[in-house]
Coordinates of C-alpha atoms in Angstrom, one line a residue:
M465 CA -18.2 -1.5 7.0
I466 CA -16.3 -0.2 4.0
I467 CA -16.5 -3.0 1.4
I468 CA -13.7 -3.2 -1.2
G469 CA -15.1 -5.4 -4.0
E470 CA -12.5 -7.9 -5.0
K471 CA -14.1 -9.4 -8.1
I472 CA -12.1 -7.6 -10.8
N473 CA -8.8 -9.4 -10.5
G474 CA -6.9 -11.0 -13.4
S475 CA -6.0 -14.0 -11.2
I476 CA -9.7 -15.0 -11.5
P477 CA -10.2 -17.1 -14.7
G478 CA -13.2 -15.3 -16.0
V479 CA -11.6 -11.9 -15.6
A480 CA -8.3 -13.1 -17.1
R481 CA -10.3 -14.2 -20.2
A482 CA -12.1 -10.8 -20.3
I483 CA -8.7 -9.1 -20.2
E484 CA -7.3 -11.3 -23.0
E485 CA -10.4 -10.8 -25.2
K486 CA -10.9 -7.1 -24.2
D487 CA -14.4 -7.9 -23.1
A488 CA -15.4 -4.6 -21.6
A489 CA -19.0 -5.6 -21.1
Y490 CA -17.9 -8.4 -18.8
I491 CA -15.9 -6.1 -16.6
E492 CA -18.6 -3.4 -16.6
D493 CA -21.2 -6.0 -15.5
L494 CA -18.9 -7.2 -12.6
A495 CA -18.5 -3.6 -11.5
L496 CA -22.2 -2.9 -11.5
K497 CA -23.0 -6.1 -9.6
Q498 CA -20.6 -5.1 -6.8
V499 CA -22.0 -1.6 -6.7
R500 CA -25.6 -3.0 -6.3
A501 CA -24.4 -5.3 -3.5
G502 CA -23.1 -2.3 -1.5
A503 CA -19.4 -2.1 -2.3
G504 CA -17.7 1.2 -1.4
Y505 CA -14.7 0.8 -3.7
I506 CA -14.2 -1.4 -6.8
D507 CA -10.8 -3.0 -6.6
V508 CA -9.0 -3.4 -10.0
C509 CA -6.0 -5.8 -10.2
A510 CA -4.5 -6.8 -13.5
S511 CA -2.4 -9.8 -12.4
V512 CA -0.5 -9.8 -15.7
A513 CA 3.1 -9.6 -16.7
D514 CA 4.9 -6.4 -15.6
E515 CA 5.3 -5.1 -19.2
K516 CA 1.5 -5.3 -19.7
E517 CA 0.3 -4.1 -16.3
D518 CA 0.0 -0.3 -17.0
E519 CA -2.0 -0.9 -20.1
V520 CA -4.3 -3.5 -18.5
L521 CA -4.9 -1.3 -15.4
K522 CA -5.8 1.7 -17.6
W523 CA -8.3 -0.5 -19.5
L524 CA -9.8 -1.9 -16.4
I525 CA -10.2 1.6 -14.9
A526 CA -11.8 2.8 -18.0
C527 CA -14.3 -0.1 -18.0
V528 CA -15.2 0.4 -14.4
Q529 CA -15.6 4.2 -14.7
K530 CA -17.9 3.7 -17.7
A531 CA -20.1 1.5 -15.5
T532 CA -20.1 3.5 -12.2
R533 CA -19.0 6.6 -10.4
L534 CA -17.9 4.5 -7.4
P535 CA -14.2 5.2 -6.5
I536 CA -11.6 2.7 -7.6
A537 CA -9.0 0.8 -5.5
V538 CA -5.9 0.5 -7.7
D539 CA -4.4 -2.8 -6.8
S540 CA -0.8 -4.0 -7.6
P541 CA 2.3 -5.2 -5.8
N542 CA 4.2 -2.9 -8.1
V543 CA 3.8 0.7 -6.7
G544 CA 5.3 2.1 -9.9
A545 CA 2.3 0.7 -11.9
I546 CA -0.1 2.2 -9.3
I547 CA 1.5 5.6 -9.6
N548 CA 1.5 5.5 -13.4
V549 CA -2.3 5.0 -13.6
L550 CA -3.6 7.2 -10.7
C551 CA -4.1 10.0 -13.2
F552 CA -6.6 8.0 -15.2
C553 CA -9.0 7.8 -12.3
E554 CA -11.7 10.4 -12.4
Q555 CA -11.8 10.8 -8.7
P556 CA -9.6 9.9 -5.7
G557 CA -9.9 6.4 -4.5
L558 CA -7.8 3.9 -2.7
V559 CA -4.2 2.8 -3.3
N560 CA -3.7 -0.9 -2.7
S561 CA -1.1 -1.0 -1.4
V562 CA 2.1 0.2 0.3
S563 CA 4.3 -1.3 3.0
M564 CA 7.7 -0.8 4.6
E565 CA 9.1 -3.2 1.9
R566 CA 11.5 -1.7 -0.6
E567 CA 10.6 1.9 0.2
K568 CA 7.1 1.5 -1.2
A569 CA 5.7 4.0 1.3
D570 CA 8.3 6.6 0.4
A571 CA 7.3 6.1 -3.3
V572 CA 3.6 6.5 -2.9
F573 CA 3.1 8.8 0.1
P574 CA 4.5 11.9 -1.6
V575 CA 2.4 11.3 -4.7
I576 CA -0.9 11.2 -2.7
A577 CA 0.1 13.6 0.1
D578 CA -1.8 16.6 -1.1
T579 CA -4.7 14.7 -2.5
D580 CA -7.8 13.0 -1.2
W581 CA -6.5 9.5 -2.1
Q582 CA -6.7 6.9 0.7
C583 CA -4.2 4.1 1.1
I584 CA -3.9 0.5 2.3
A585 CA -0.7 -0.1 4.3
L586 CA 0.5 -3.6 4.9
L587 CA 2.4 -4.5 8.1
C588 CA 5.3 -6.1 6.5
D589 CA 8.8 -5.1 5.5
D590 CA 11.9 -6.4 3.6
K591 CA 12.2 -9.2 6.2
G592 CA 8.7 -10.4 5.3
I593 CA 5.6 -10.8 7.5
P594 CA 6.5 -10.6 11.2
K595 CA 5.5 -13.5 13.4
T596 CA 4.8 -11.4 16.6
L597 CA 2.5 -8.7 17.7
E598 CA 5.4 -6.5 18.8
K599 CA 7.1 -6.6 15.4
R600 CA 3.9 -5.8 13.5
I601 CA 3.2 -2.9 15.8
A602 CA 6.8 -1.7 15.3
I603 CA 6.2 -1.7 11.5
F604 CA 2.9 0.1 12.1
E605 CA 4.7 2.8 14.1
D606 CA 7.2 3.3 11.3
L607 CA 4.4 3.6 8.7
M608 CA 2.6 6.2 10.8
A609 CA 5.8 8.2 11.2
K610 CA 6.2 8.2 7.4
A611 CA 2.6 9.1 6.9
A612 CA 2.8 12.0 9.3
A613 CA 6.0 13.3 7.6
Y614 CA 4.0 13.6 4.4
G615 CA 0.9 15.1 6.1
I616 CA -1.3 12.0 5.6
A617 CA -3.9 11.9 8.3
P618 CA -4.7 8.6 10.0
E619 CA -8.2 8.5 8.7
R620 CA -6.8 8.2 5.1
L621 CA -5.1 5.0 6.0
H622 CA -6.4 1.4 5.9
I623 CA -4.0 -0.7 7.9
D624 CA -3.8 -4.4 6.9
P625 CA -2.2 -6.4 9.7
M626 CA -1.6 -9.2 7.2
V627 CA -4.2 -12.0 7.3
E628 CA -2.5 -15.4 7.0
M629 CA -3.7 -18.9 6.6
L630 CA -5.5 -20.3 9.7
C631 CA -4.2 -23.8 9.0
T632 CA -0.6 -22.7 9.6
S633 CA -1.3 -20.5 12.6
E634 CA -0.2 -21.5 16.1
D635 CA -2.8 -19.5 18.0
G636 CA -5.7 -19.1 15.6
V637 CA -6.4 -15.4 15.0
N638 CA -5.6 -14.2 18.5
M639 CA -2.4 -12.3 17.6
I640 CA -3.9 -10.6 14.5
T641 CA -7.0 -9.5 16.3
E642 CA -4.9 -8.1 19.1
V643 CA -2.9 -6.1 16.6
M644 CA -6.2 -4.6 15.4
R645 CA -7.1 -3.7 18.9
C646 CA -3.8 -2.1 19.6
I647 CA -3.9 0.0 16.4
K648 CA -7.5 1.2 17.1
K649 CA -6.6 2.1 20.6
Q650 CA -3.8 4.3 19.4
Y651 CA -5.6 5.8 16.4
P652 CA -9.4 5.6 16.8
S653 CA -10.0 7.3 13.4
I654 CA -7.7 4.9 11.4
H655 CA -9.3 2.1 9.3
I656 CA -8.4 -1.6 9.8
T657 CA -8.7 -3.7 6.6
G658 CA -7.7 -7.0 5.2
A659 CA -8.2 -9.7 2.6
V660 CA -10.8 -11.8 4.5
S661 CA -10.6 -14.9 2.4
N662 CA -6.8 -15.3 3.0
I663 CA -7.7 -16.8 6.4
S664 CA -9.3 -20.0 4.9
Y665 CA -6.8 -21.1 2.3
N666 CA -6.4 -24.9 2.2
L667 CA -9.4 -25.5 4.4
P668 CA -12.7 -27.1 3.5
A669 CA -15.9 -25.1 3.6
R670 CA -13.9 -21.9 3.3
S671 CA -17.0 -19.6 3.4
M672 CA -17.8 -20.7 7.0
V673 CA -14.3 -19.8 8.2
N674 CA -14.4 -16.5 6.3
R675 CA -17.7 -15.4 7.9
A676 CA -16.6 -16.4 11.5
F677 CA -13.3 -14.6 11.0
M678 CA -15.2 -11.5 9.8
V679 CA -17.2 -11.3 13.0
L680 CA -14.1 -11.7 15.2
C681 CA -12.3 -9.0 13.2
M682 CA -15.2 -6.6 13.4
N683 CA -15.3 -7.0 17.1
A684 CA -11.6 -6.2 17.2
G685 CA -12.0 -3.0 15.2
M686 CA -12.0 -3.9 11.5
D687 CA -14.1 -1.5 9.6
S688 CA -12.9 -2.0 6.0
A689 CA -12.5 -5.3 4.2
I690 CA -11.5 -6.7 0.8
L691 CA -14.1 -9.3 0.0
D692 CA -16.7 -10.6 -2.5
P693 CA -19.7 -8.4 -2.0
L694 CA -21.8 -10.9 -4.0
D695 CA -21.5 -13.3 -1.1
Q696 CA -25.0 -12.7 0.4
E697 CA -24.3 -14.7 3.5
M698 CA -21.2 -12.7 4.3
L699 CA -23.1 -9.5 3.8
G700 CA -25.8 -10.7 6.1
M701 CA -23.2 -11.5 8.7
I702 CA -21.7 -8.0 8.4
Y703 CA -25.0 -6.2 8.8
A704 CA -26.0 -8.4 11.7
T705 CA -22.6 -7.9 13.5
E706 CA -22.9 -4.1 13.1
A707 CA -26.3 -4.2 14.7
L708 CA -25.2 -6.4 17.5
K709 CA -22.3 -4.0 18.2
G710 CA -24.6 -1.1 18.5
E711 CA -23.5 0.5 15.3
D712 CA -26.9 0.3 13.6
E713 CA -29.5 2.4 15.4
Y714 CA -32.7 0.4 15.8
C715 CA -31.3 -2.1 13.3
M716 CA -32.5 0.1 10.4
E717 CA -29.5 -0.7 8.1
Y718 CA -29.9 -4.4 8.8
I719 CA -33.7 -4.2 8.0
S720 CA -33.2 -2.1 4.9
A721 CA -30.5 -4.4 3.5
Y722 CA -32.7 -7.4 4.1
R723 CA -35.6 -5.7 2.3
D724 CA -33.4 -4.7 -0.6
G725 CA -32.3 -8.4 -1.0
L726 CA -28.7 -7.8 -0.2
F727 CA -28.6 -11.0 1.8
G728 CA -31.1 -13.7 1.0
V729 CA -31.6 -15.8 4.1
K730 CA -34.7 -17.4 5.5
K731 CA -36.7 -15.5 8.1

């Protein structure tokens, strides 16, 4: 599982305060904690006014790169801001994100085409988030056509089928997991990702819902996720699910993670 650590986000009060006070030590510590927990990318999201976003993203990137060599996921709904700060990253990471909305893919794909940057692609367009499997797959096919036109291989893409609130869903997560299966069947080397915690908005005991959802998604093909790597129970669930799926030979990764204290549950 590719874990994209979500903790450095200006929408989180502690991070917002660190941004306001330019508390680099706080950001560096958050980055290091996520690295030690097994994150594969450190997501940085400014969540500030547009006129400040470039400056804040550059500062966050500098803080993270001082703390770790782990690649960065540059996160913004504004693809212009993403493009402006990619050059400040010391190594290729992950663009978060593009979609078929307002020609975002056409803006980002040519910039990363001849690089090793990977990219999250959302299954939405100018009409919003589709309500049916067929329409999400249609957007996926349009995205893949654009990626192919720019020479971007499927394995460089992390497809986000758009995780929505469970409490407003008519059929649970059946449609979204079927989207994942369809995508993986067409492109086995592509990555399936998503913001796991979106599923539990407005529900009590959100962590329980998030963990159950993670298991279902992994069984449907998800191999990349935007989540809190400091949630030890979630990490335990991920390692256990990989072992149960036959993706962890002799359960060695599960055992090693337990011994390293990545998930602290009772024997």
